[in-house]
């Protein structure tokens, strides 16, 4: 069964600090992995996409990594800001017509001043 | 483009009443998804349309739920009769997937702002 597990479930950090969110998946065959940010009361918005051949990709203060061998991804947030407070959802796509997107449970991040 | 538009944003109803949620996808997208989000279960796919045709409705909880996509610019999710356990935020998302019927690919999902449903 395709699964996506995220950790931690929730995280509180001080403004300006860095943090790393983890995503482990068992989706096969792997197509791509996206990180979405969901602000409270809003719909998720894509931050970055990782394909099989990509190891790292940055989007401003967000850096995603992918290890296709261990089936792990991380999202690193540098110099956190209050606006980073949100849920971060890892979504993995399978490369066949018999399956589709598998969502992780999300990590709820709170950045405190 | 205004993005994916959902209505209503909030709905409070009594058990047994019919609820209709509406979605207008982004113009040009060929795929539309209905998701339900709760604290306990996260985001769950209810149904997926490709080119207005339902491809996978295995996530629809039971016969009380139905979804239609009469054209490329409109979809509805109906719950009849509604129950308290249906209380959740319902998201509509649209995307463009390159091949007909394909449910995978690099297509980014664009979500609406959601419809928060409370069934008393």
Short mmCIF file of C-alpha atoms in Angstrom, two decimals:
data_model
loop_
_atom_site.label_atom_id
_atom_site.label_comp_id
_atom_site.label_asym_id
_atom_site.label_seq_id
_atom_site.Cartn_x
_atom_site.Cartn_y
_atom_site.Cartn_z
CA UNK A 1 0.00 0.00 0.00
CA UNK A 2 1.32 3.44 -0.93
CA UNK A 3 1.99 5.54 2.13
CA UNK A 4 3.54 8.88 2.99
CA UNK A 5 4.63 9.51 6.56
CA UNK A 6 5.67 12.93 7.81
CA UNK A 7 7.49 13.94 10.94
CA UNK A 8 7.24 15.65 13.25
CA UNK A 9 3.48 16.08 13.44
CA UNK A 10 3.96 19.52 14.92
CA UNK A 11 6.85 21.84 15.61
CA UNK A 12 7.32 25.12 17.43
CA UNK A 13 10.39 27.24 16.73
CA UNK A 14 11.51 30.79 17.40
CA UNK A 15 11.59 33.35 14.64
CA UNK A 16 14.92 33.37 12.86
CA UNK A 17 15.72 29.73 13.60
CA UNK A 18 16.05 26.97 11.04
CA UNK A 19 14.06 23.77 10.94
CA UNK A 20 13.81 20.58 8.91
CA UNK A 21 10.67 18.60 8.13
CA UNK A 22 10.82 14.96 7.10
CA UNK A 23 8.84 12.88 4.62
CA UNK A 24 9.19 9.12 4.14
CA UNK A 25 7.28 7.36 1.41
CA UNK A 26 6.62 3.91 0.06
CA UNK A 27 4.96 4.98 -3.20
CA UNK A 28 5.98 2.92 -6.19
CA UNK A 29 6.77 3.40 -8.98
CA UNK A 30 7.86 6.88 -7.99
CA UNK A 31 7.14 9.81 -10.28
CA UNK A 32 7.62 12.96 -8.26
CA UNK A 33 7.28 14.49 -4.82
CA UNK A 34 5.83 17.87 -3.98
CA UNK A 35 5.85 19.92 -0.83
CA UNK A 36 2.76 22.04 -0.27
CA UNK A 37 2.29 24.83 2.25
CA UNK A 38 -1.17 25.27 3.73
CA UNK A 39 -1.90 28.44 5.65
CA UNK A 40 -4.72 28.27 8.19
CA UNK A 41 -8.07 28.53 6.48
CA UNK A 42 -6.55 28.37 2.98
CA UNK A 43 -5.95 25.73 0.37
CA UNK A 44 -2.51 24.12 -0.03
CA UNK A 45 -0.03 25.81 -2.37
CA UNK A 46 2.88 24.05 -4.04
CA UNK A 47 6.36 25.05 -2.81
CA UNK A 48 8.54 22.74 -4.82
CA UNK A 49 8.57 19.56 -6.88
CA UNK A 50 11.26 16.88 -6.82
CA UNK A 51 11.67 14.33 -9.59
CA UNK A 52 13.66 11.12 -9.45
CA UNK A 53 16.88 12.65 -10.72
CA UNK A 54 16.87 15.68 -8.44
CA UNK A 55 18.64 15.65 -5.08
CA UNK A 56 18.05 19.19 -3.93
CA UNK A 57 16.03 22.19 -4.98
CA UNK A 58 15.62 25.60 -3.41
CA UNK A 59 12.78 28.09 -3.43
CA UNK A 60 13.89 31.14 -1.49
CA UNK A 61 14.36 30.13 2.14
CA UNK A 62 12.90 26.68 1.44
CA UNK A 63 15.23 23.86 0.37
CA UNK A 64 13.91 20.41 -0.45
CA UNK A 65 16.03 17.29 -0.71
CA UNK A 66 15.24 13.88 -2.10
CA UNK A 67 16.94 10.55 -1.56
CA UNK A 68 15.23 8.16 -3.96
CA UNK A 69 17.21 5.19 -2.62
CA UNK A 70 15.99 5.56 0.94
CA UNK A 71 12.69 7.09 -0.21
CA UNK A 72 13.07 10.11 1.99
CA UNK A 73 12.61 13.81 1.45
CA UNK A 74 13.18 16.78 3.68
CA UNK A 75 12.12 20.40 3.63
CA UNK A 76 14.54 22.78 5.28
CA UNK A 77 13.40 26.27 6.22
CA UNK A 78 16.13 28.80 6.82
CA UNK A 79 15.81 31.92 8.99
CA UNK A 80 12.15 31.25 9.77
CA UNK A 81 9.60 34.04 9.70
CA UNK A 82 6.24 34.34 11.38
CA UNK A 83 4.61 33.87 7.99
CA UNK A 84 6.12 30.39 7.78
CA UNK A 85 3.58 29.25 10.37
CA UNK A 86 1.48 26.76 8.43
CA UNK A 87 1.01 23.07 7.70
CA UNK A 88 3.48 21.52 5.28
CA UNK A 89 2.20 18.58 3.29
CA UNK A 90 4.30 16.08 1.38
CA UNK A 91 2.56 14.61 -1.69
CA UNK A 92 4.00 11.76 -3.73
CA UNK A 93 2.88 10.85 -7.24
CA UNK A 94 3.07 7.33 -8.62
CA UNK A 95 4.06 6.84 -12.23
CA UNK A 96 1.24 4.60 -13.37
CA UNK A 97 -2.43 4.90 -14.18
CA UNK A 98 -3.48 2.59 -11.39
CA UNK A 99 -2.64 4.98 -8.61
CA UNK A 100 -2.35 8.65 -8.04
CA UNK A 101 -1.33 11.18 -5.46
CA UNK A 102 -0.64 10.04 -1.92
CA UNK A 103 -0.75 12.71 0.75
CA UNK A 104 1.19 12.78 3.98
CA UNK A 105 -0.53 13.84 7.17
CA UNK A 106 1.37 17.11 7.26
CA UNK A 107 3.61 18.87 9.76
CA UNK A 108 2.09 21.80 11.59
CA UNK A 109 4.76 24.47 12.08
CA UNK A 110 4.39 27.39 14.44
CA UNK A 111 6.96 30.17 14.42
CA UNK A 112 6.92 32.30 17.54
CA UNK A 113 8.39 35.80 17.91
CA UNK B 1 -6.69 33.91 -13.67
CA UNK B 2 -8.72 34.00 -10.46
CA UNK B 3 -7.68 30.49 -9.49
CA UNK B 4 -10.00 27.71 -8.38
CA UNK B 5 -13.20 29.19 -7.04
CA UNK B 6 -15.30 27.36 -4.48
CA UNK B 7 -18.64 28.22 -2.93
CA UNK B 8 -19.91 28.52 -0.35
CA UNK B 9 -16.91 29.23 1.89
CA UNK B 10 -18.89 28.26 4.95
CA UNK B 11 -22.03 26.19 5.34
CA UNK B 12 -23.86 25.31 8.51
CA UNK B 13 -26.77 22.94 8.17
CA UNK B 14 -28.81 20.48 10.14
CA UNK B 15 -28.54 16.74 9.92
CA UNK B 16 -30.62 15.34 7.10
CA UNK B 17 -30.44 18.41 4.91
CA UNK B 18 -29.00 18.39 1.40
CA UNK B 19 -25.68 20.17 0.88
CA UNK B 20 -24.29 21.24 -2.49
CA UNK B 21 -20.73 22.48 -2.84
CA UNK B 22 -19.60 24.14 -6.05
CA UNK B 23 -16.30 24.49 -7.84
CA UNK B 24 -15.02 26.39 -10.84
CA UNK B 25 -11.61 25.06 -11.94
CA UNK B 26 -8.86 27.06 -13.61
CA UNK B 27 -9.53 27.53 -17.30
CA UNK B 28 -7.53 25.09 -19.44
CA UNK B 29 -7.07 22.50 -16.73
CA UNK B 30 -8.26 19.03 -17.67
CA UNK B 31 -8.44 17.43 -14.24
CA UNK B 32 -10.55 18.23 -11.21
CA UNK B 33 -10.34 16.74 -7.75
CA UNK B 34 -12.56 16.87 -4.68
CA UNK B 35 -10.82 16.39 -1.34
CA UNK B 36 -12.04 16.34 2.23
CA UNK B 37 -9.82 17.50 5.08
CA UNK B 38 -10.26 16.75 8.78
CA UNK B 39 -7.87 16.99 11.69
CA UNK B 40 -7.99 13.25 12.21
CA UNK B 41 -7.57 12.03 8.63
CA UNK B 42 -5.85 14.89 6.80
CA UNK B 43 -6.58 15.33 3.10
CA UNK B 44 -8.58 12.50 1.54
CA UNK B 45 -9.38 12.20 -2.16
CA UNK B 46 -13.10 11.78 -2.75
CA UNK B 47 -13.33 11.78 -6.53
CA UNK B 48 -11.28 12.71 -9.56
CA UNK B 49 -12.45 13.85 -13.01
CA UNK B 50 -10.40 13.92 -16.18
CA UNK B 51 -11.89 15.80 -19.14
CA UNK B 52 -15.20 15.98 -17.24
CA UNK B 53 -15.39 12.20 -16.85
CA UNK B 54 -15.24 10.62 -13.38
CA UNK B 55 -12.14 8.44 -13.31
CA UNK B 56 -11.92 7.36 -9.69
CA UNK B 57 -14.69 7.74 -7.13
CA UNK B 58 -13.42 5.08 -4.75
CA UNK B 59 -12.92 7.71 -2.08
CA UNK B 60 -16.57 8.73 -1.99
CA UNK B 61 -17.71 7.62 1.47
CA UNK B 62 -21.09 6.22 0.56
CA UNK B 63 -24.15 6.70 -1.58
CA UNK B 64 -25.01 9.89 0.23
CA UNK B 65 -22.18 11.57 -1.67
CA UNK B 66 -22.37 12.35 -5.38
CA UNK B 67 -20.35 14.54 -7.71
CA UNK B 68 -20.95 15.85 -11.18
CA UNK B 69 -18.97 17.76 -13.76
CA UNK B 70 -21.39 18.81 -16.49
CA UNK B 71 -18.76 20.88 -18.30
CA UNK B 72 -15.11 21.87 -18.09
CA UNK B 73 -15.81 24.93 -15.97
CA UNK B 74 -18.08 23.62 -13.24
CA UNK B 75 -18.40 20.80 -10.75
CA UNK B 76 -20.63 20.04 -7.79
CA UNK B 77 -20.30 17.80 -4.76
CA UNK B 78 -23.61 16.91 -3.17
CA UNK B 79 -24.32 15.29 0.18
CA UNK B 80 -27.84 14.02 0.73
CA UNK B 81 -28.77 13.50 3.50
CA UNK B 82 -25.98 15.15 5.46
CA UNK B 83 -24.74 13.78 8.80
CA UNK B 84 -22.63 15.35 11.58
CA UNK B 85 -19.66 13.14 10.63
CA UNK B 86 -19.59 14.88 7.24
CA UNK B 87 -18.38 18.04 8.96
CA UNK B 88 -15.04 18.92 7.37
CA UNK B 89 -13.38 21.30 4.94
CA UNK B 90 -13.99 20.25 1.35
CA UNK B 91 -11.38 21.32 -1.18
CA UNK B 92 -11.63 21.38 -4.92
CA UNK B 93 -8.39 21.33 -6.91
CA UNK B 94 -7.64 21.44 -10.60
CA UNK B 95 -4.60 20.55 -12.65
CA UNK B 96 -3.38 19.76 -16.13
CA UNK B 97 -2.15 16.24 -16.72
CA UNK B 98 -0.55 15.63 -20.11
CA UNK B 99 -2.31 12.46 -21.22
CA UNK B 100 -5.97 11.52 -21.25
CA UNK B 101 -6.92 9.33 -18.33
CA UNK B 102 -3.54 9.65 -16.67
CA UNK B 103 -3.69 10.22 -12.97
CA UNK B 104 0.01 10.69 -12.52
CA UNK B 105 2.49 13.14 -13.89
CA UNK B 106 4.05 16.35 -12.77
CA UNK B 107 0.84 18.34 -12.81
CA UNK B 108 0.66 20.75 -9.91
CA UNK B 109 -2.59 20.81 -8.00
CA UNK B 110 -4.16 24.24 -7.60
CA UNK B 111 -6.52 24.25 -4.66
CA UNK B 112 -9.49 26.45 -3.97
CA UNK B 113 -9.94 28.10 -0.60
CA UNK B 114 -12.21 25.30 0.58
CA UNK B 115 -15.78 25.01 1.81
CA UNK B 116 -16.08 24.52 5.55
CA UNK B 117 -19.12 22.38 6.26
CA UNK B 118 -20.67 22.02 9.69
CA UNK B 119 -23.55 19.59 10.11
CA UNK B 120 -25.37 19.97 13.40
#
